[in-house]
Amino acid sequence: MNLLIFLIIGALAGWLAGLVMKGRGFGILVNMVVGVLGAFFGGWLLPKLGVSFGGDIGVFITAFIGAVLLLAIIGLIKRA
């Protein structure tokens, strides 16, 4: 997959995750970065759990799940 497309999908997933995780977002730019990192995190974690999605939509779903998880983890660390 083209790196630029991967970054765009990750940024959109991070933005959407920020909307879903109300109160746990860190602004649109940081959420986009979290989305890109979440894409890597989700791509690493989900196959270990036996879950995989195919195609561009699958990459978006994986990035979204990873971004939501990262926002939740960061939110817990930030509260402590």
PDB file of N, CA and C in Angstrom:
ATOM      1  N   MET A   1       0.848  -1.169   0.000  1.00  0.00           N
ATOM      2  CA  MET A   1       0.000   0.000   0.000  1.00  0.00           C
ATOM      3  C   MET A   1       0.896   1.235   0.000  1.00  0.00           C
ATOM      4  N   ASN A   2       0.471   2.202  -0.713  1.00  0.00           N
ATOM      5  CA  ASN A   2       1.209   3.441  -0.800  1.00  0.00           C
ATOM      6  C   ASN A   2       1.288   4.096   0.576  1.00  0.00           C
ATOM      7  N   LEU A   3       2.460   4.569   0.954  1.00  0.00           N
ATOM      8  CA  LEU A   3       2.663   5.168   2.270  1.00  0.00           C
ATOM      9  C   LEU A   3       1.779   6.390   2.470  1.00  0.00           C
ATOM     10  N   LEU A   4       1.600   7.188   1.449  1.00  0.00           N
ATOM     11  CA  LEU A   4       0.762   8.380   1.561  1.00  0.00           C
ATOM     12  C   LEU A   4      -0.691   8.004   1.868  1.00  0.00           C
ATOM     13  N   ILE A   5      -1.197   6.983   1.206  1.00  0.00           N
ATOM     14  CA  ILE A   5      -2.565   6.520   1.465  1.00  0.00           C
ATOM     15  C   ILE A   5      -2.673   5.991   2.884  1.00  0.00           C
ATOM     16  N   PHE A   6      -1.653   5.255   3.324  1.00  0.00           N
ATOM     17  CA  PHE A   6      -1.642   4.733   4.689  1.00  0.00           C
ATOM     18  C   PHE A   6      -1.687   5.872   5.702  1.00  0.00           C
ATOM     19  N   LEU A   7      -0.912   6.928   5.469  1.00  0.00           N
ATOM     20  CA  LEU A   7      -0.899   8.073   6.376  1.00  0.00           C
ATOM     21  C   LEU A   7      -2.238   8.792   6.376  1.00  0.00           C
ATOM     22  N   ILE A   8      -2.859   8.928   5.218  1.00  0.00           N
ATOM     23  CA  ILE A   8      -4.167   9.586   5.127  1.00  0.00           C
ATOM     24  C   ILE A   8      -5.223   8.765   5.856  1.00  0.00           C
ATOM     25  N   ILE A   9      -5.223   7.457   5.642  1.00  0.00           N
ATOM     26  CA  ILE A   9      -6.180   6.588   6.332  1.00  0.00           C
ATOM     27  C   ILE A   9      -5.960   6.655   7.837  1.00  0.00           C
ATOM     28  N   GLY A  10      -4.724   6.616   8.277  1.00  0.00           N
ATOM     29  CA  GLY A  10      -4.427   6.715   9.703  1.00  0.00           C
ATOM     30  C   GLY A  10      -4.865   8.046  10.287  1.00  0.00           C
ATOM     31  N   ALA A  11      -4.651   9.135   9.550  1.00  0.00           N
ATOM     32  CA  ALA A  11      -5.065  10.452  10.024  1.00  0.00           C
ATOM     33  C   ALA A  11      -6.580  10.539  10.140  1.00  0.00           C
ATOM     34  N   LEU A  12      -7.292  10.018   9.160  1.00  0.00           N
ATOM     35  CA  LEU A  12      -8.761  10.022   9.232  1.00  0.00           C
ATOM     36  C   LEU A  12      -9.263   9.155  10.383  1.00  0.00           C
ATOM     37  N   ALA A  13      -8.629   8.026  10.577  1.00  0.00           N
ATOM     38  CA  ALA A  13      -9.019   7.145  11.686  1.00  0.00           C
ATOM     39  C   ALA A  13      -8.772   7.826  13.025  1.00  0.00           C
ATOM     40  N   GLY A  14      -7.670   8.539  13.149  1.00  0.00           N
ATOM     41  CA  GLY A  14      -7.370   9.261  14.385  1.00  0.00           C
ATOM     42  C   GLY A  14      -8.355  10.378  14.646  1.00  0.00           C
ATOM     43  N   TRP A  15      -8.726  11.093  13.605  1.00  0.00           N
ATOM     44  CA  TRP A  15      -9.716  12.162  13.737  1.00  0.00           C
ATOM     45  C   TRP A  15     -11.051  11.584  14.197  1.00  0.00           C
ATOM     46  N   LEU A  16     -11.479  10.491  13.560  1.00  0.00           N
ATOM     47  CA  LEU A  16     -12.739   9.849  13.922  1.00  0.00           C
ATOM     48  C   LEU A  16     -12.677   9.273  15.342  1.00  0.00           C
ATOM     49  N   ALA A  17     -11.553   8.701  15.700  1.00  0.00           N
ATOM     50  CA  ALA A  17     -11.393   8.159  17.057  1.00  0.00           C
ATOM     51  C   ALA A  17     -11.483   9.276  18.089  1.00  0.00           C
ATOM     52  N   GLY A  18     -10.953  10.441  17.765  1.00  0.00           N
ATOM     53  CA  GLY A  18     -11.048  11.580  18.660  1.00  0.00           C
ATOM     54  C   GLY A  18     -12.492  12.013  18.866  1.00  0.00           C
ATOM     55  N   LEU A  19     -13.300  11.926  17.820  1.00  0.00           N
ATOM     56  CA  LEU A  19     -14.721  12.259  17.938  1.00  0.00           C
ATOM     57  C   LEU A  19     -15.458  11.226  18.779  1.00  0.00           C
ATOM     58  N   VAL A  20     -15.110   9.949  18.576  1.00  0.00           N
ATOM     59  CA  VAL A  20     -15.775   8.863  19.302  1.00  0.00           C
ATOM     60  C   VAL A  20     -15.387   8.889  20.776  1.00  0.00           C
ATOM     61  N   MET A  21     -14.142   9.155  21.059  1.00  0.00           N
ATOM     62  CA  MET A  21     -13.637   9.161  22.440  1.00  0.00           C
ATOM     63  C   MET A  21     -13.770  10.565  23.026  1.00  0.00           C
ATOM     64  N   LYS A  22     -14.960  11.060  23.109  1.00  0.00           N
ATOM     65  CA  LYS A  22     -15.210  12.423  23.587  1.00  0.00           C
ATOM     66  C   LYS A  22     -14.528  12.640  24.936  1.00  0.00           C
ATOM     67  N   GLY A  23     -13.859  13.773  25.031  1.00  0.00           N
ATOM     68  CA  GLY A  23     -13.167  14.102  26.265  1.00  0.00           C
ATOM     69  C   GLY A  23     -11.797  13.482  26.388  1.00  0.00           C
ATOM     70  N   ARG A  24     -11.452  12.578  25.487  1.00  0.00           N
ATOM     71  CA  ARG A  24     -10.128  11.943  25.555  1.00  0.00           C
ATOM     72  C   ARG A  24      -9.258  12.341  24.381  1.00  0.00           C
ATOM     73  N   GLY A  25      -9.777  13.179  23.506  1.00  0.00           N
ATOM     74  CA  GLY A  25      -8.997  13.632  22.367  1.00  0.00           C
ATOM     75  C   GLY A  25      -8.015  14.713  22.786  1.00  0.00           C
ATOM     76  N   PHE A  26      -7.062  14.963  21.942  1.00  0.00           N
ATOM     77  CA  PHE A  26      -6.013  15.929  22.252  1.00  0.00           C
ATOM     78  C   PHE A  26      -5.885  16.994  21.172  1.00  0.00           C
ATOM     79  N   GLY A  27      -6.934  17.210  20.421  1.00  0.00           N
ATOM     80  CA  GLY A  27      -6.872  18.146  19.304  1.00  0.00           C
ATOM     81  C   GLY A  27      -6.710  17.392  18.005  1.00  0.00           C
ATOM     82  N   ILE A  28      -7.108  18.019  16.942  1.00  0.00           N
ATOM     83  CA  ILE A  28      -7.174  17.319  15.653  1.00  0.00           C
ATOM     84  C   ILE A  28      -5.806  16.832  15.182  1.00  0.00           C
ATOM     85  N   LEU A  29      -4.764  17.639  15.342  1.00  0.00           N
ATOM     86  CA  LEU A  29      -3.448  17.225  14.836  1.00  0.00           C
ATOM     87  C   LEU A  29      -2.878  16.054  15.639  1.00  0.00           C
ATOM     88  N   VAL A  30      -2.975  16.121  16.949  1.00  0.00           N
ATOM     89  CA  VAL A  30      -2.455  15.020  17.774  1.00  0.00           C
ATOM     90  C   VAL A  30      -3.284  13.767  17.549  1.00  0.00           C
ATOM     91  N   ASN A  31      -4.600  13.929  17.413  1.00  0.00           N
ATOM     92  CA  ASN A  31      -5.444  12.769  17.136  1.00  0.00           C
ATOM     93  C   ASN A  31      -5.079  12.128  15.799  1.00  0.00           C
ATOM     94  N   MET A  32      -4.698  12.924  14.837  1.00  0.00           N
ATOM     95  CA  MET A  32      -4.289  12.372  13.535  1.00  0.00           C
ATOM     96  C   MET A  32      -2.985  11.589  13.681  1.00  0.00           C
ATOM     97  N   VAL A  33      -2.070  12.115  14.466  1.00  0.00           N
ATOM     98  CA  VAL A  33      -0.818  11.388  14.716  1.00  0.00           C
ATOM     99  C   VAL A  33      -1.117  10.091  15.461  1.00  0.00           C
ATOM    100  N   VAL A  34      -2.007  10.162  16.447  1.00  0.00           N
ATOM    101  CA  VAL A  34      -2.409   8.956  17.182  1.00  0.00           C
ATOM    102  C   VAL A  34      -3.049   7.954  16.225  1.00  0.00           C
ATOM    103  N   GLY A  35      -3.794   8.437  15.234  1.00  0.00           N
ATOM    104  CA  GLY A  35      -4.387   7.546  14.244  1.00  0.00           C
ATOM    105  C   GLY A  35      -3.347   6.805  13.427  1.00  0.00           C
ATOM    106  N   VAL A  36      -2.311   7.513  13.031  1.00  0.00           N
ATOM    107  CA  VAL A  36      -1.238   6.862  12.269  1.00  0.00           C
ATOM    108  C   VAL A  36      -0.524   5.840  13.154  1.00  0.00           C
ATOM    109  N   LEU A  37      -0.211   6.236  14.386  1.00  0.00           N
ATOM    110  CA  LEU A  37       0.412   5.286  15.319  1.00  0.00           C
ATOM    111  C   LEU A  37      -0.541   4.141  15.649  1.00  0.00           C
ATOM    112  N   GLY A  38      -1.834   4.463  15.744  1.00  0.00           N
ATOM    113  CA  GLY A  38      -2.836   3.436  16.003  1.00  0.00           C
ATOM    114  C   GLY A  38      -2.933   2.432  14.872  1.00  0.00           C
ATOM    115  N   ALA A  39      -2.697   2.886  13.652  1.00  0.00           N
ATOM    116  CA  ALA A  39      -2.699   1.968  12.512  1.00  0.00           C
ATOM    117  C   ALA A  39      -1.584   0.933  12.660  1.00  0.00           C
ATOM    118  N   PHE A  40      -0.423   1.381  13.080  1.00  0.00           N
ATOM    119  CA  PHE A  40       0.673   0.448  13.318  1.00  0.00           C
ATOM    120  C   PHE A  40       0.357  -0.461  14.506  1.00  0.00           C
ATOM    121  N   PHE A  41      -0.154   0.134  15.591  1.00  0.00           N
ATOM    122  CA  PHE A  41      -0.492  -0.622  16.795  1.00  0.00           C
ATOM    123  C   PHE A  41      -1.584  -1.652  16.502  1.00  0.00           C
ATOM    124  N   GLY A  42      -2.630  -1.236  15.823  1.00  0.00           N
ATOM    125  CA  GLY A  42      -3.717  -2.149  15.463  1.00  0.00           C
ATOM    126  C   GLY A  42      -3.247  -3.241  14.520  1.00  0.00           C
ATOM    127  N   GLY A  43      -2.364  -2.875  13.583  1.00  0.00           N
ATOM    128  CA  GLY A  43      -1.806  -3.862  12.661  1.00  0.00           C
ATOM    129  C   GLY A  43      -0.943  -4.889  13.355  1.00  0.00           C
ATOM    130  N   TRP A  44      -0.367  -4.512  14.475  1.00  0.00           N
ATOM    131  CA  TRP A  44       0.434  -5.445  15.247  1.00  0.00           C
ATOM    132  C   TRP A  44      -0.444  -6.274  16.189  1.00  0.00           C
ATOM    133  N   LEU A  45      -1.406  -5.614  16.863  1.00  0.00           N
ATOM    134  CA  LEU A  45      -2.177  -6.261  17.915  1.00  0.00           C
ATOM    135  C   LEU A  45      -3.279  -7.185  17.388  1.00  0.00           C
ATOM    136  N   LEU A  46      -4.056  -6.719  16.430  1.00  0.00           N
ATOM    137  CA  LEU A  46      -5.227  -7.482  15.987  1.00  0.00           C
ATOM    138  C   LEU A  46      -4.885  -8.866  15.441  1.00  0.00           C
ATOM    139  N   PRO A  47      -3.847  -9.023  14.620  1.00  0.00           N
ATOM    140  CA  PRO A  47      -3.518 -10.389  14.179  1.00  0.00           C
ATOM    141  C   PRO A  47      -3.120 -11.314  15.334  1.00  0.00           C
ATOM    142  N   LYS A  48      -2.520 -10.742  16.378  1.00  0.00           N
ATOM    143  CA  LYS A  48      -2.166 -11.565  17.544  1.00  0.00           C
ATOM    144  C   LYS A  48      -3.417 -12.047  18.278  1.00  0.00           C
ATOM    145  N   LEU A  49      -4.507 -11.302  18.139  1.00  0.00           N
ATOM    146  CA  LEU A  49      -5.776 -11.691  18.747  1.00  0.00           C
ATOM    147  C   LEU A  49      -6.624 -12.545  17.807  1.00  0.00           C
ATOM    148  N   GLY A  50      -6.094 -12.819  16.616  1.00  0.00           N
ATOM    149  CA  GLY A  50      -6.806 -13.643  15.652  1.00  0.00           C
ATOM    150  C   GLY A  50      -7.814 -12.882  14.816  1.00  0.00           C
ATOM    151  N   VAL A  51      -7.689 -11.543  14.773  1.00  0.00           N
ATOM    152  CA  VAL A  51      -8.616 -10.708  14.012  1.00  0.00           C
ATOM    153  C   VAL A  51      -7.846 -10.066  12.871  1.00  0.00           C
ATOM    154  N   SER A  52      -8.387 -10.160  11.667  1.00  0.00           N
ATOM    155  CA  SER A  52      -7.750  -9.483  10.536  1.00  0.00           C
ATOM    156  C   SER A  52      -8.819  -9.024   9.553  1.00  0.00           C
ATOM    157  N   PHE A  53      -8.554  -7.889   8.955  1.00  0.00           N
ATOM    158  CA  PHE A  53      -9.445  -7.315   7.958  1.00  0.00           C
ATOM    159  C   PHE A  53      -8.642  -7.124   6.679  1.00  0.00           C
ATOM    160  N   GLY A  54      -9.307  -7.273   5.539  1.00  0.00           N
ATOM    161  CA  GLY A  54      -8.622  -7.118   4.268  1.00  0.00           C
ATOM    162  C   GLY A  54      -9.045  -5.862   3.532  1.00  0.00           C
ATOM    163  N   GLY A  55      -8.194  -5.435   2.641  1.00  0.00           N
ATOM    164  CA  GLY A  55      -8.513  -4.299   1.786  1.00  0.00           C
ATOM    165  C   GLY A  55      -8.333  -2.959   2.480  1.00  0.00           C
ATOM    166  N   ASP A  56      -8.639  -1.901   1.735  1.00  0.00           N
ATOM    167  CA  ASP A  56      -8.487  -0.549   2.274  1.00  0.00           C
ATOM    168  C   ASP A  56      -9.443  -0.286   3.433  1.00  0.00           C
ATOM    169  N   ILE A  57     -10.652  -0.814   3.351  1.00  0.00           N
ATOM    170  CA  ILE A  57     -11.608  -0.652   4.449  1.00  0.00           C
ATOM    171  C   ILE A  57     -11.080  -1.360   5.694  1.00  0.00           C
ATOM    172  N   GLY A  58     -10.476  -2.507   5.516  1.00  0.00           N
ATOM    173  CA  GLY A  58      -9.893  -3.233   6.639  1.00  0.00           C
ATOM    174  C   GLY A  58      -8.751  -2.464   7.280  1.00  0.00           C
ATOM    175  N   VAL A  59      -7.950  -1.799   6.462  1.00  0.00           N
ATOM    176  CA  VAL A  59      -6.864  -0.967   6.994  1.00  0.00           C
ATOM    177  C   VAL A  59      -7.457   0.171   7.816  1.00  0.00           C
ATOM    178  N   PHE A  60      -8.545   0.774   7.329  1.00  0.00           N
ATOM    179  CA  PHE A  60      -9.187   1.859   8.067  1.00  0.00           C
ATOM    180  C   PHE A  60      -9.752   1.351   9.394  1.00  0.00           C
ATOM    181  N   ILE A  61     -10.416   0.207   9.366  1.00  0.00           N
ATOM    182  CA  ILE A  61     -10.985  -0.365  10.597  1.00  0.00           C
ATOM    183  C   ILE A  61      -9.871  -0.678  11.593  1.00  0.00           C
ATOM    184  N   THR A  62      -8.789  -1.261  11.106  1.00  0.00           N
ATOM    185  CA  THR A  62      -7.651  -1.572  11.964  1.00  0.00           C
ATOM    186  C   THR A  62      -7.059  -0.301  12.561  1.00  0.00           C
ATOM    187  N   ALA A  63      -6.882   0.725  11.743  1.00  0.00           N
ATOM    188  CA  ALA A  63      -6.336   2.001  12.222  1.00  0.00           C
ATOM    189  C   ALA A  63      -7.271   2.640  13.237  1.00  0.00           C
ATOM    190  N   PHE A  64      -8.569   2.578  12.988  1.00  0.00           N
ATOM    191  CA  PHE A  64      -9.549   3.161  13.901  1.00  0.00           C
ATOM    192  C   PHE A  64      -9.519   2.454  15.256  1.00  0.00           C
ATOM    193  N   ILE A  65      -9.526   1.124  15.237  1.00  0.00           N
ATOM    194  CA  ILE A  65      -9.484   0.361  16.490  1.00  0.00           C
ATOM    195  C   ILE A  65      -8.194   0.662  17.243  1.00  0.00           C
ATOM    196  N   GLY A  66      -7.083   0.685  16.532  1.00  0.00           N
ATOM    197  CA  GLY A  66      -5.800   1.005  17.167  1.00  0.00           C
ATOM    198  C   GLY A  66      -5.782   2.407  17.744  1.00  0.00           C
ATOM    199  N   ALA A  67      -6.353   3.377  17.029  1.00  0.00           N
ATOM    200  CA  ALA A  67      -6.380   4.759  17.511  1.00  0.00           C
ATOM    201  C   ALA A  67      -7.261   4.894  18.744  1.00  0.00           C
ATOM    202  N   VAL A  68      -8.410   4.225  18.751  1.00  0.00           N
ATOM    203  CA  VAL A  68      -9.290   4.270  19.928  1.00  0.00           C
ATOM    204  C   VAL A  68      -8.580   3.663  21.131  1.00  0.00           C
ATOM    205  N   LEU A  69      -7.919   2.536  20.926  1.00  0.00           N
ATOM    206  CA  LEU A  69      -7.180   1.907  22.026  1.00  0.00           C
ATOM    207  C   LEU A  69      -6.062   2.812  22.540  1.00  0.00           C
ATOM    208  N   LEU A  70      -5.323   3.426  21.624  1.00  0.00           N
ATOM    209  CA  LEU A  70      -4.243   4.313  22.051  1.00  0.00           C
ATOM    210  C   LEU A  70      -4.777   5.534  22.788  1.00  0.00           C
ATOM    211  N   LEU A  71      -5.861   6.119  22.301  1.00  0.00           N
ATOM    212  CA  LEU A  71      -6.454   7.262  23.000  1.00  0.00           C
ATOM    213  C   LEU A  71      -6.921   6.864  24.396  1.00  0.00           C
ATOM    214  N   ALA A  72      -7.476   5.669  24.524  1.00  0.00           N
ATOM    215  CA  ALA A  72      -7.914   5.189  25.840  1.00  0.00           C
ATOM    216  C   ALA A  72      -6.720   4.996  26.766  1.00  0.00           C
ATOM    217  N   ILE A  73      -5.657   4.406  26.267  1.00  0.00           N
ATOM    218  CA  ILE A  73      -4.457   4.184  27.081  1.00  0.00           C
ATOM    219  C   ILE A  73      -3.829   5.519  27.480  1.00  0.00           C
ATOM    220  N   ILE A  74      -3.711   6.432  26.525  1.00  0.00           N
ATOM    221  CA  ILE A  74      -3.137   7.751  26.821  1.00  0.00           C
ATOM    222  C   ILE A  74      -4.007   8.496  27.827  1.00  0.00           C
ATOM    223  N   GLY A  75      -5.328   8.378  27.670  1.00  0.00           N
ATOM    224  CA  GLY A  75      -6.234   9.018  28.613  1.00  0.00           C
ATOM    225  C   GLY A  75      -6.071   8.477  30.024  1.00  0.00           C
ATOM    226  N   LEU A  76      -5.869   7.172  30.151  1.00  0.00           N
ATOM    227  CA  LEU A  76      -5.649   6.581  31.481  1.00  0.00           C
ATOM    228  C   LEU A  76      -4.329   7.038  32.077  1.00  0.00           C
ATOM    229  N   ILE A  77      -3.302   7.108  31.272  1.00  0.00           N
ATOM    230  CA  ILE A  77      -1.994   7.557  31.753  1.00  0.00           C
ATOM    231  C   ILE A  77      -2.056   9.037  32.139  1.00  0.00           C
ATOM    232  N   LYS A  78      -2.763   9.808  31.345  1.00  0.00           N
ATOM    233  CA  LYS A  78      -2.867  11.256  31.594  1.00  0.00           C
ATOM    234  C   LYS A  78      -3.590  11.529  32.907  1.00  0.00           C
ATOM    235  N   ARG A  79      -4.588  10.709  33.254  1.00  0.00           N
ATOM    236  CA  ARG A  79      -5.333  10.886  34.504  1.00  0.00           C
ATOM    237  C   ARG A  79      -4.506  10.545  35.735  1.00  0.00           C
ATOM    238  N   ALA A  80      -3.591   9.598  35.570  1.00  0.00           N
ATOM    239  CA  ALA A  80      -2.813   9.120  36.734  1.00  0.00           C
ATOM    240  C   ALA A  80      -1.783  10.120  37.196  1.00  0.00           C
TER     241      ALA A  80
END
